[in-house]
mmCIF file of C-alpha atoms in Angstrom:
data_model
loop_
_atom_site.group_PDB
_atom_site.id
_atom_site.type_symbol
_atom_site.label_atom_id
_atom_site.label_comp_id
_atom_site.label_asym_id
_atom_site.label_seq_id
_atom_site.Cartn_x
_atom_site.Cartn_y
_atom_site.Cartn_z
ATOM 1 C CA MET C 529 4.201 -30.012 -40.886
ATOM 2 C CA GLN C 530 6.411 -28.998 -43.830
ATOM 3 C CA SER C 531 4.340 -31.071 -46.257
ATOM 4 C CA THR C 532 1.158 -29.470 -44.878
ATOM 5 C CA LEU C 533 2.608 -25.987 -45.347
ATOM 6 C CA LEU C 534 3.702 -26.827 -48.898
ATOM 7 C CA PHE C 535 0.207 -28.160 -49.656
ATOM 8 C CA ILE C 536 -1.416 -24.970 -48.336
ATOM 9 C CA ILE C 537 0.858 -22.779 -50.440
ATOM 10 C CA ILE C 538 0.268 -24.802 -53.608
ATOM 11 C CA ILE C 539 -3.501 -24.827 -53.120
ATOM 12 C CA SER C 540 -3.508 -21.067 -52.468
ATOM 13 C CA VAL C 541 -1.586 -20.370 -55.654
ATOM 14 C CA LEU C 542 -3.649 -22.716 -57.817
ATOM 15 C CA PHE C 543 -7.165 -22.050 -56.550
ATOM 16 C CA HIS C 544 -7.286 -18.306 -57.053
ATOM 17 C CA PRO C 545 -6.784 -18.296 -60.851
ATOM 18 C CA LEU C 546 -9.178 -21.213 -61.272
ATOM 19 C CA TYR C 547 -12.034 -20.093 -59.088
ATOM 20 C CA GLY C 548 -11.450 -16.468 -58.085
ATOM 21 C CA CYS C 549 -13.131 -14.828 -55.121
ATOM 22 C CA THR C 550 -15.716 -12.481 -56.542
ATOM 23 C CA GLY C 551 -19.418 -12.758 -55.988
ATOM 24 C CA SER C 552 -21.446 -14.346 -53.256
ATOM 25 C CA ASN C 553 -20.433 -17.709 -51.856
ATOM 26 C CA GLU C 554 -23.116 -19.129 -49.628
ATOM 27 C CA ARG C 555 -22.641 -22.751 -50.744
ATOM 28 C CA ASP C 556 -21.654 -25.203 -48.025
ATOM 29 C CA ASP C 557 -19.453 -27.212 -50.376
ATOM 30 C CA ILE C 558 -17.108 -24.368 -51.402
ATOM 31 C CA LEU C 559 -14.657 -22.587 -49.102
ATOM 32 C CA THR C 560 -13.173 -19.448 -50.613
ATOM 33 C CA ILE C 561 -9.792 -18.256 -49.364
ATOM 34 C CA ALA C 562 -8.130 -14.943 -50.181
ATOM 35 C CA THR C 563 -5.022 -13.143 -49.001
ATOM 36 C CA PHE C 564 -4.557 -9.415 -48.466
ATOM 37 C CA ASN C 565 -1.367 -7.574 -47.555
ATOM 38 C CA ILE C 566 -2.874 -4.323 -46.287
ATOM 39 C CA ALA C 567 0.540 -2.598 -46.146
ATOM 40 C CA TRP C 568 1.182 -1.280 -42.666
ATOM 41 C CA LEU C 569 -2.420 -1.201 -41.441
ATOM 42 C CA GLY C 570 -2.130 0.792 -38.229
ATOM 43 C CA ASP C 571 -4.468 1.399 -35.337
ATOM 44 C CA GLY C 572 -4.876 5.122 -36.066
ATOM 45 C CA LYS C 573 -2.646 6.167 -33.170
ATOM 46 C CA GLU C 574 0.620 8.015 -33.721
ATOM 47 C CA PRO C 575 2.963 7.043 -35.134
ATOM 48 C CA ASP C 576 1.308 5.003 -37.906
ATOM 49 C CA VAL C 577 3.767 4.200 -40.690
ATOM 50 C CA ILE C 578 1.026 4.812 -43.275
ATOM 51 C CA PRO C 579 -1.731 6.973 -41.733
ATOM 52 C CA ARG C 580 -5.136 6.021 -43.145
ATOM 53 C CA THR C 581 -8.190 8.238 -43.392
ATOM 54 C CA GLN C 582 -11.639 6.886 -42.626
ATOM 55 C CA GLU C 583 -12.302 6.975 -46.369
ATOM 56 C CA GLU C 584 -9.270 4.736 -46.989
ATOM 57 C CA ILE C 585 -10.425 2.336 -44.260
ATOM 58 C CA ALA C 586 -13.849 2.224 -45.959
ATOM 59 C CA THR C 587 -12.177 1.450 -49.305
ATOM 60 C CA ILE C 588 -10.215 -1.425 -47.731
ATOM 61 C CA ALA C 589 -13.461 -2.761 -46.238
ATOM 62 C CA ASP C 590 -15.167 -2.455 -49.647
ATOM 63 C CA VAL C 591 -12.399 -4.493 -51.292
ATOM 64 C CA ILE C 592 -12.770 -7.201 -48.647
ATOM 65 C CA ASN C 593 -16.556 -7.171 -48.955
ATOM 66 C CA GLU C 594 -16.341 -7.422 -52.745
ATOM 67 C CA THR C 595 -14.317 -10.645 -52.556
ATOM 68 C CA SER C 596 -17.014 -12.261 -50.422
ATOM 69 C CA ALA C 597 -14.257 -14.679 -49.359
ATOM 70 C CA ASP C 598 -14.953 -16.976 -46.431
ATOM 71 C CA ILE C 599 -11.413 -16.588 -45.091
ATOM 72 C CA ILE C 600 -8.930 -13.785 -45.759
ATOM 73 C CA ALA C 601 -5.324 -14.285 -44.697
ATOM 74 C CA LEU C 602 -3.913 -10.904 -43.667
ATOM 75 C CA GLN C 603 -0.407 -9.496 -43.593
ATOM 76 C CA GLU C 604 1.139 -6.291 -42.200
ATOM 77 C CA ILE C 605 -1.431 -5.604 -39.478
ATOM 78 C CA GLU C 606 -0.253 -3.673 -36.415
ATOM 79 C CA ASN C 607 -2.701 -5.109 -33.860
ATOM 80 C CA ILE C 608 -6.333 -6.016 -33.201
ATOM 81 C CA GLU C 609 -7.218 -2.322 -32.838
ATOM 82 C CA ALA C 610 -6.114 -1.793 -36.440
ATOM 83 C CA LEU C 611 -8.390 -4.623 -37.569
ATOM 84 C CA ASN C 612 -11.278 -3.292 -35.500
ATOM 85 C CA ARG C 613 -11.263 -0.173 -37.707
ATOM 86 C CA ILE C 614 -12.155 -2.421 -40.653
ATOM 87 C CA LEU C 615 -14.388 -4.851 -38.744
ATOM 88 C CA ALA C 616 -16.662 -1.958 -37.785
ATOM 89 C CA LEU C 617 -17.612 -1.871 -41.487
ATOM 90 C CA LEU C 618 -17.760 -5.656 -41.984
ATOM 91 C CA PRO C 619 -20.262 -7.078 -39.482
ATOM 92 C CA GLN C 620 -20.230 -10.517 -41.163
ATOM 93 C CA TYR C 621 -16.528 -11.059 -40.294
ATOM 94 C CA SER C 622 -14.506 -11.807 -37.170
ATOM 95 C CA ALA C 623 -10.743 -11.467 -36.818
ATOM 96 C CA LEU C 624 -7.756 -13.236 -35.319
ATOM 97 C CA ILE C 625 -4.308 -11.652 -35.252
ATOM 98 C CA GLY C 626 -0.877 -12.648 -33.986
ATOM 99 C CA LYS C 627 1.430 -10.554 -31.817
ATOM 100 C CA GLY C 628 4.833 -12.073 -32.560
ATOM 101 C CA GLY C 629 5.545 -9.933 -35.603
ATOM 102 C CA ASN C 630 5.987 -6.721 -33.592
ATOM 103 C CA ALA C 631 4.864 -3.839 -35.845
ATOM 104 C CA GLN C 632 3.634 -6.141 -38.634
ATOM 105 C CA ASN C 633 1.529 -9.156 -37.763
ATOM 106 C CA VAL C 634 -0.370 -11.768 -39.714
ATOM 107 C CA GLY C 635 -3.830 -13.108 -39.035
ATOM 108 C CA PHE C 636 -7.236 -13.730 -40.547
ATOM 109 C CA LEU C 637 -10.642 -12.328 -41.196
ATOM 110 C CA HIS C 638 -13.285 -15.048 -41.380
ATOM 111 C CA LYS C 639 -17.008 -15.097 -41.846
ATOM 112 C CA LYS C 640 -18.843 -15.555 -38.587
ATOM 113 C CA SER C 641 -20.867 -18.354 -40.164
ATOM 114 C CA LEU C 642 -17.785 -20.616 -40.242
ATOM 115 C CA SER C 643 -16.615 -22.854 -37.451
ATOM 116 C CA VAL C 644 -13.089 -21.589 -36.700
ATOM 117 C CA LYS C 645 -10.639 -22.892 -34.132
ATOM 118 C CA ASP C 646 -7.768 -20.561 -33.240
ATOM 119 C CA ILE C 647 -4.560 -22.631 -33.326
ATOM 120 C CA GLY C 648 -2.363 -19.543 -32.920
ATOM 121 C CA GLU C 649 1.100 -18.540 -34.029
ATOM 122 C CA TYR C 650 3.528 -20.948 -35.657
ATOM 123 C CA ALA C 651 6.980 -19.742 -34.584
ATOM 124 C CA PRO C 652 9.277 -22.203 -36.445
ATOM 125 C CA ILE C 653 8.988 -20.206 -39.678
ATOM 126 C CA ALA C 654 10.353 -17.098 -37.913
ATOM 127 C CA ILE C 655 13.906 -18.324 -38.471
ATOM 128 C CA ILE C 656 15.448 -15.082 -37.173
ATOM 129 C CA PRO C 657 12.854 -13.891 -34.632
ATOM 130 C CA SER C 658 14.172 -10.316 -34.561
ATOM 131 C CA ARG C 659 13.704 -10.138 -38.339
ATOM 132 C CA ASN C 660 11.032 -12.676 -39.308
ATOM 133 C CA ARG C 661 7.486 -13.150 -38.122
ATOM 134 C CA PRO C 662 5.624 -16.315 -37.181
ATOM 135 C CA GLY C 663 2.756 -17.660 -39.236
ATOM 136 C CA TYR C 664 -0.773 -17.796 -37.868
ATOM 137 C CA VAL C 665 -2.843 -20.973 -38.025
ATOM 138 C CA ILE C 666 -6.580 -21.654 -37.850
ATOM 139 C CA ALA C 667 -8.670 -24.782 -38.334
ATOM 140 C CA VAL C 668 -11.808 -24.125 -40.371
ATOM 141 C CA LYS C 669 -14.988 -26.082 -40.984
ATOM 142 C CA LYS C 670 -17.642 -25.181 -43.541
ATOM 143 C CA GLY C 671 -20.400 -27.689 -44.071
ATOM 144 C CA SER C 672 -18.738 -31.094 -44.251
ATOM 145 C CA PHE C 673 -15.364 -29.669 -45.335
ATOM 146 C CA ASP C 674 -12.617 -28.910 -42.863
ATOM 147 C CA CYS C 675 -9.016 -27.790 -43.279
ATOM 148 C CA THR C 676 -6.125 -26.046 -41.588
ATOM 149 C CA VAL C 677 -4.931 -22.719 -42.995
ATOM 150 C CA MET C 678 -1.818 -20.650 -42.245
ATOM 151 C CA SER C 679 -1.229 -16.977 -43.006
ATOM 152 C CA VAL C 680 2.431 -16.107 -43.595
ATOM 153 C CA HIS C 681 4.428 -13.021 -44.507
ATOM 154 C CA PHE C 682 8.016 -13.565 -45.563
ATOM 155 C CA LYS C 683 10.561 -10.814 -46.109
ATOM 156 C CA SER C 684 11.723 -10.245 -49.671
ATOM 157 C CA THR C 685 15.172 -9.195 -48.505
#
């Protein structure tokens, strides 16, 4: 599993500068992957660490829509209700989110046109569970291409 995780990280770092994620991607032979740390995206209920107006939610949705990415790994999401605020503006996407990160979880947005299998949280990377969060894993198929992708959010401290 460590070699798979290393491969995913290397591919994520290398692909973005080479191919970017702007514009439409309806080709079956290209899978675009992006990542987005939305910085304390809350569900709109008190107390949100960073309260967001509906205009700010719309701006976040516009950024996501502009990428046109097939899969977007997410970080710092409170819960599914927080994601539903954005999904209401992005009808082409579905979402999966973990719960093991407490106030900040990781997950994915993915285009509904993809075949996605929810693998779930990967706890071994949460070395100190009270301080670290698990990764979230999905298996994705687009056309004849399939892969496994993990969203992670490590602490800088």
